[in-house]
GROMACS .gro file of C-alpha atoms in nm:
model
  255
    1MET     CA    1   7.806  15.727   9.208
    2THR     CA    2   7.590  15.576   9.438
    3ARG     CA    3   7.664  15.658   9.849
    4GLY     CA    4   7.908  15.427   9.950
    5ALA     CA    5   8.028  15.292   9.629
    6LEU     CA    6   8.423  15.300   9.548
    7SER     CA    7   8.590  15.522   9.302
    8ARG     CA    8   8.784  15.358   9.021
    9GLU     CA    9   9.101  15.490   9.193
   10GLU     CA   10   8.980  15.321   9.537
   11ILE     CA   11   8.921  15.018   9.379
   12ARG     CA   12   9.241  15.032   9.202
   13GLN     CA   13   9.413  15.100   9.541
   14ARG     CA   14   9.241  14.817   9.712
   15VAL     CA   15   9.357  14.596   9.403
   16ASP     CA   16   9.701  14.661   9.442
   17ALA     CA   17   9.711  14.602   9.816
   18LEU     CA   18   9.531  14.278   9.793
   19GLY     CA   19   9.753  14.163   9.517
   20PRO     CA   20   9.918  13.960   9.326
   21TRP     CA   21   9.625  13.814   9.184
   22PHE     CA   22   9.579  13.499   8.976
   23HIS     CA   23   9.210  13.549   8.870
   24ASN     CA   24   9.199  13.847   8.619
   25LEU     CA   25   8.859  14.005   8.717
   26ASP     CA   26   8.735  14.337   8.583
   27LEU     CA   27   8.639  14.521   8.883
   28LYS     CA   28   8.437  14.831   8.743
   29GLY     CA   29   8.714  14.911   8.481
   30VAL     CA   30   8.996  14.778   8.663
   31PRO     CA   31   9.155  14.464   8.580
   32THR     CA   32   9.316  14.245   8.877
   33ALA     CA   33   9.573  14.094   8.658
   34PRO     CA   34   9.617  14.225   8.325
   35SER     CA   35   9.943  14.098   8.268
   36HIS     CA   36   9.853  13.719   8.327
   37PHE     CA   37  10.057  13.451   8.150
   38LEU     CA   38   9.763  13.277   8.041
   39GLY     CA   39   9.589  13.623   7.892
   40ASP     CA   40   9.241  13.692   8.021
   41TYR     CA   41   9.229  13.407   8.242
   42PRO     CA   42   9.001  13.263   8.365
   43ARG     CA   43   8.768  13.429   8.129
   44VAL     CA   44   8.918  13.295   7.817
   45LYS     CA   45   8.885  12.934   7.952
   46TRP     CA   46   8.528  12.996   8.077
   47GLN     CA   47   8.418  13.128   7.721
   48ARG     CA   48   8.485  12.797   7.585
   49PHE     CA   49   8.273  12.593   7.808
   50SER     CA   50   8.025  12.835   7.978
   51GLY     CA   51   7.744  12.696   7.746
   52ILE     CA   52   7.698  12.365   7.938
   53ILE     CA   53   7.597  12.531   8.257
   54PRO     CA   54   7.238  12.670   8.258
   55ASP     CA   55   7.192  13.039   8.167
   56ARG     CA   56   6.921  13.036   8.456
   57LEU     CA   57   7.012  12.906   8.786
   58GLU     CA   58   6.710  13.039   8.986
   59GLY     CA   59   6.645  12.834   9.299
   60LYS     CA   60   6.983  12.642   9.263
   61THR     CA   61   7.279  12.614   9.524
   62VAL     CA   62   7.620  12.597   9.397
   63LEU     CA   63   7.980  12.505   9.590
   64ASP     CA   64   8.294  12.628   9.444
   65ILE     CA   65   8.596  12.436   9.580
   66GLY     CA   66   8.905  12.600   9.540
   67CYS     CA   67   8.742  12.921   9.440
   68ASN     CA   68   9.067  13.174   9.447
   69ALA     CA   69   8.920  13.524   9.361
   70GLY     CA   70   8.567  13.395   9.272
   71PHE     CA   71   8.551  13.448   8.923
   72TYR     CA   72   8.347  13.135   8.909
   73ALA     CA   73   8.142  13.171   9.201
   74MET     CA   74   8.048  13.509   9.077
   75GLU     CA   75   7.945  13.406   8.708
   76MET     CA   76   7.736  13.132   8.910
   77LYS     CA   77   7.569  13.413   9.104
   78ARG     CA   78   7.520  13.624   8.815
   79ARG     CA   79   7.326  13.334   8.662
   80GLY     CA   80   7.099  13.364   8.940
   81ALA     CA   81   7.190  13.084   9.156
   82GLU     CA   82   7.001  13.123   9.508
   83ARG     CA   83   7.317  13.036   9.707
   84VAL     CA   84   7.698  13.050   9.637
   85LEU     CA   85   7.967  12.929   9.857
   86GLY     CA   86   8.325  12.965   9.790
   87LEU     CA   87   8.585  12.771   9.974
   88ASP     CA   88   8.971  12.809   9.987
   89THR     CA   89   9.250  12.766  10.189
   90ASP     CA   90   9.437  13.080  10.105
   91GLU     CA   91   9.334  13.367  10.309
   92GLU     CA   92   9.464  13.598  10.081
   93TYR     CA   93   9.255  13.463   9.788
   94LEU     CA   94   8.954  13.488  10.017
   95ALA     CA   95   9.008  13.870  10.085
   96GLN     CA   96   9.047  13.928   9.698
   97ALA     CA   97   8.715  13.705   9.627
   98ARG     CA   98   8.508  13.892   9.928
   99PHE     CA   99   8.609  14.230   9.781
  100ALA     CA  100   8.550  14.138   9.422
  101ALA     CA  101   8.207  14.007   9.541
  102GLU     CA  102   8.155  14.356   9.719
  103VAL     CA  103   8.235  14.548   9.440
  104ASN     CA  104   8.038  14.365   9.216
  105GLY     CA  105   7.742  14.369   9.432
  106LEU     CA  106   7.696  13.986   9.459
  107ARG     CA  107   7.594  13.805   9.753
  108ILE     CA  108   7.822  13.528   9.816
  109GLU     CA  109   7.977  13.349  10.134
  110PHE     CA  110   8.324  13.253  10.131
  111ARG     CA  111   8.481  13.017  10.375
  112LYS     CA  112   8.830  12.894  10.473
  113MET     CA  113   8.777  12.541  10.410
  114SER     CA  114   8.997  12.227  10.255
  115ALA     CA  115   8.836  12.006   9.992
  116TYR     CA  116   8.912  11.721  10.266
  117ASP     CA  117   8.702  11.871  10.529
  118VAL     CA  118   8.363  11.917  10.299
  119GLY     CA  119   8.185  11.668  10.524
  120GLN     CA  120   8.170  11.958  10.793
  121LEU     CA  121   7.929  12.142  10.555
  122ARG     CA  122   7.639  11.889  10.631
  123GLU     CA  123   7.494  12.022  10.307
  124LYS     CA  124   7.425  11.874   9.940
  125PHE     CA  125   7.490  12.115   9.633
  126ASP     CA  126   7.276  12.118   9.298
  127LEU     CA  127   7.611  12.219   9.139
  128VAL     CA  128   7.994  12.159   9.265
  129ILE     CA  129   8.270  12.335   9.116
  130PHE     CA  130   8.644  12.168   9.148
  131MET     CA  131   8.842  12.337   8.909
  132GLY     CA  132   9.210  12.405   8.916
  133VAL     CA  133   9.263  12.184   9.241
  134LEU     CA  134   9.300  11.803   9.196
  135TYR     CA  135   9.677  11.874   9.105
  136HIS     CA  136   9.737  12.091   9.412
  137LEU     CA  137   9.641  11.810   9.675
  138ARG     CA  138   9.848  11.530   9.808
  139HIS     CA  139   9.538  11.287   9.795
  140PRO     CA  140   9.353  11.369   9.516
  141LEU     CA  141   9.115  11.076   9.487
  142LEU     CA  142   9.023  11.096   9.848
  143ALA     CA  143   8.922  11.431   9.787
  144LEU     CA  144   8.692  11.328   9.498
  145ASP     CA  145   8.548  11.071   9.729
  146LEU     CA  146   8.462  11.312   9.993
  147ILE     CA  147   8.281  11.545   9.722
  148HIS     CA  148   8.085  11.270   9.617
  149GLU     CA  149   7.999  11.154   9.978
  150HIS     CA  150   7.936  11.485  10.136
  151VAL     CA  151   7.839  11.752   9.897
  152ALA     CA  152   7.775  11.677   9.537
  153GLY     CA  153   7.368  11.647   9.482
  154ASP     CA  154   7.365  11.645   9.110
  155LEU     CA  155   7.630  11.814   8.880
  156LEU     CA  156   8.024  11.833   8.917
  157LEU     CA  157   8.194  12.088   8.703
  158PHE     CA  158   8.553  11.958   8.697
  159GLN     CA  159   8.902  12.057   8.564
  160SER     CA  160   9.233  11.949   8.611
  161MET     CA  161   9.593  12.048   8.423
  162LEU     CA  162   9.657  11.773   8.188
  163ARG     CA  163   9.985  11.644   8.025
  164GLY     CA  164  10.077  11.333   7.811
  165ASP     CA  165   9.868  11.163   7.532
  166SER     CA  166   9.528  11.253   7.497
  167HIS     CA  167   9.438  10.925   7.356
  168VAL     CA  168   9.235  10.722   7.590
  169ASP     CA  169   9.286  10.326   7.594
  170ALA     CA  170   9.011  10.077   7.621
  171ILE     CA  171   9.079   9.910   7.940
  172GLU     CA  172   9.003   9.571   8.051
  173LYS     CA  173   8.810   9.528   8.373
  174ASN     CA  174   9.104   9.268   8.498
  175TYR     CA  175   9.457   9.187   8.403
  176ASP     CA  176   9.639   8.896   8.535
  177PHE     CA  177   9.960   8.920   8.710
  178TRP     CA  178  10.197   8.878   8.426
  179THR     CA  179  10.019   9.118   8.189
  180THR     CA  180  10.212   9.433   8.211
  181GLU     CA  181  10.244   9.567   7.867
  182GLN     CA  182   9.949   9.793   7.938
  183PHE     CA  183  10.147  10.027   8.161
  184ASP     CA  184  10.384  10.137   7.862
  185SER     CA  185  10.085  10.244   7.672
  186SER     CA  186  10.052  10.621   7.630
  187GLY     CA  187   9.692  10.583   7.670
  188TYR     CA  188   9.675  10.393   8.013
  189PRO     CA  189   9.556  10.605   8.304
  190LYS     CA  190   9.875  10.765   8.446
  191LEU     CA  191   9.919  11.024   8.745
  192HIS     CA  192  10.253  11.163   8.734
  193PHE     CA  193  10.373  11.265   9.076
  194ILE     CA  194  10.596  11.579   9.108
  195GLU     CA  195  10.821  11.554   9.398
  196HIS     CA  196  10.969  11.907   9.388
  197LYS     CA  197  10.791  12.172   9.162
  198TYR     CA  198  10.641  12.204   8.853
  199ALA     CA  199  10.584  12.579   8.706
  200ASP     CA  200  10.783  12.701   9.017
  201ASP     CA  201  10.474  12.574   9.234
  202PRO     CA  202  10.559  12.355   9.521
  203THR     CA  203  10.188  12.264   9.535
  204ASN     CA  204  10.168  12.117   9.188
  205TRP     CA  205  10.172  11.739   9.331
  206TRP     CA  206  10.041  11.547   9.054
  207VAL     CA  207   9.970  11.597   8.658
  208PRO     CA  208   9.714  11.314   8.513
  209ASN     CA  209   9.672  11.250   8.139
  210ARG     CA  210   9.328  11.255   8.022
  211ALA     CA  211   9.253  10.871   8.066
  212CYS     CA  212   9.355  10.926   8.449
  213VAL     CA  213   9.115  11.194   8.493
  214GLU     CA  214   8.837  11.020   8.352
  215ALA     CA  215   8.893  10.691   8.530
  216MET     CA  216   8.927  10.893   8.852
  217LEU     CA  217   8.597  11.063   8.812
  218ARG     CA  218   8.430  10.742   8.696
  219SER     CA  219   8.590  10.558   9.018
  220ALA     CA  220   8.479  10.823   9.246
  221GLY     CA  221   8.107  10.790   9.141
  222PHE     CA  222   8.077  11.062   8.872
  223ALA     CA  223   7.941  10.982   8.536
  224ILE     CA  224   8.101  11.224   8.267
  225ALA     CA  225   7.812  11.386   8.084
  226ALA     CA  226   8.009  11.627   7.881
  227HIS     CA  227   8.355  11.704   7.781
  228PRO     CA  228   8.343  12.080   7.602
  229GLU     CA  229   8.697  12.187   7.668
  230GLU     CA  230   9.030  11.989   7.659
  231GLU     CA  231   9.049  12.009   8.073
  232VAL     CA  232   8.704  12.044   8.155
  233TYR     CA  233   8.436  11.793   8.229
  234LEU     CA  234   8.067  11.824   8.349
  235CYS     CA  235   7.960  11.515   8.538
  236ARG     CA  236   7.664  11.369   8.747
  237HIS     CA  237   7.646  11.221   9.044
  238THR     CA  238   7.600  10.840   9.027
  239VAL     CA  239   7.657  10.531   9.244
  240ARG     CA  240   8.010  10.459   9.289
  241PRO     CA  241   8.122  10.132   9.093
  242GLN     CA  242   8.284  10.009   9.419
  243ALA     CA  243   8.114   9.982   9.762
  244ASP     CA  244   8.418  10.102   9.949
  245GLY     CA  245   8.378  10.487  10.025
  246PRO     CA  246   8.605  10.752  10.192
  247VAL     CA  247   8.749  10.673  10.541
  248TYR     CA  248   8.751  11.042  10.652
  249PRO     CA  249   8.596  11.231  10.809
  250SER     CA  250   8.360  10.969  10.955
  251ARG     CA  251   8.018  10.983  10.905
  252GLU     CA  252   7.929  11.005  11.247
  253ALA     CA  253   8.083  11.239  11.524
  254GLY     CA  254   8.271  11.013  11.750
  255ARG     CA  255   8.250  10.715  11.537
   0.00000   0.00000   0.00000
């Protein structure tokens, strides 16, 4: 054991003190959430789509919005990303992420910041990770617009919980006022609003179907490049189909 390194028992004590954990991380043989209801999460999910991210990310910058305990941020740093920044609004998750990165010897910056405030970064990133966040937001499309406007330089790795039919209807560009049957189709874009709780979580505000997620991504200016896993999309930053952009925050201070 190198000087200054924590013993397994010390790591276990810190893991317990920082718990509960949502990410099950392996910290030098100490699991952080071994009884996770989804299994070895998020590693089991990552294994299903990890191949769409280049194995080598030297010289690349990565922004992980809603980083939780830092699983994906650390995976990107392990692939050699030059700069990785993780954002979350929960101080407990950020404390977990900082500790996990320290134990793993990975230099990653973590900040407390909302998805709505990414314009403050004044920086574009080669890869933006936006996984497991959309349905926790009161204003999900605004968040996608702001990510497109302010921080997405090229790639967006996106994931959302989905419910409903996985079929995607072919949608016309326009419908007249008296045409209504499309709204009853299970393959029409639907964003289900949750007034109270879902899975005992009051921050689960929305559950989209697949058609809705894909439509929202396109509307925000992200072209879908790959769909390697049921809930996961790799997108490229492109021109928004409509000229009107996000109204918050303003592009110029004091404007």
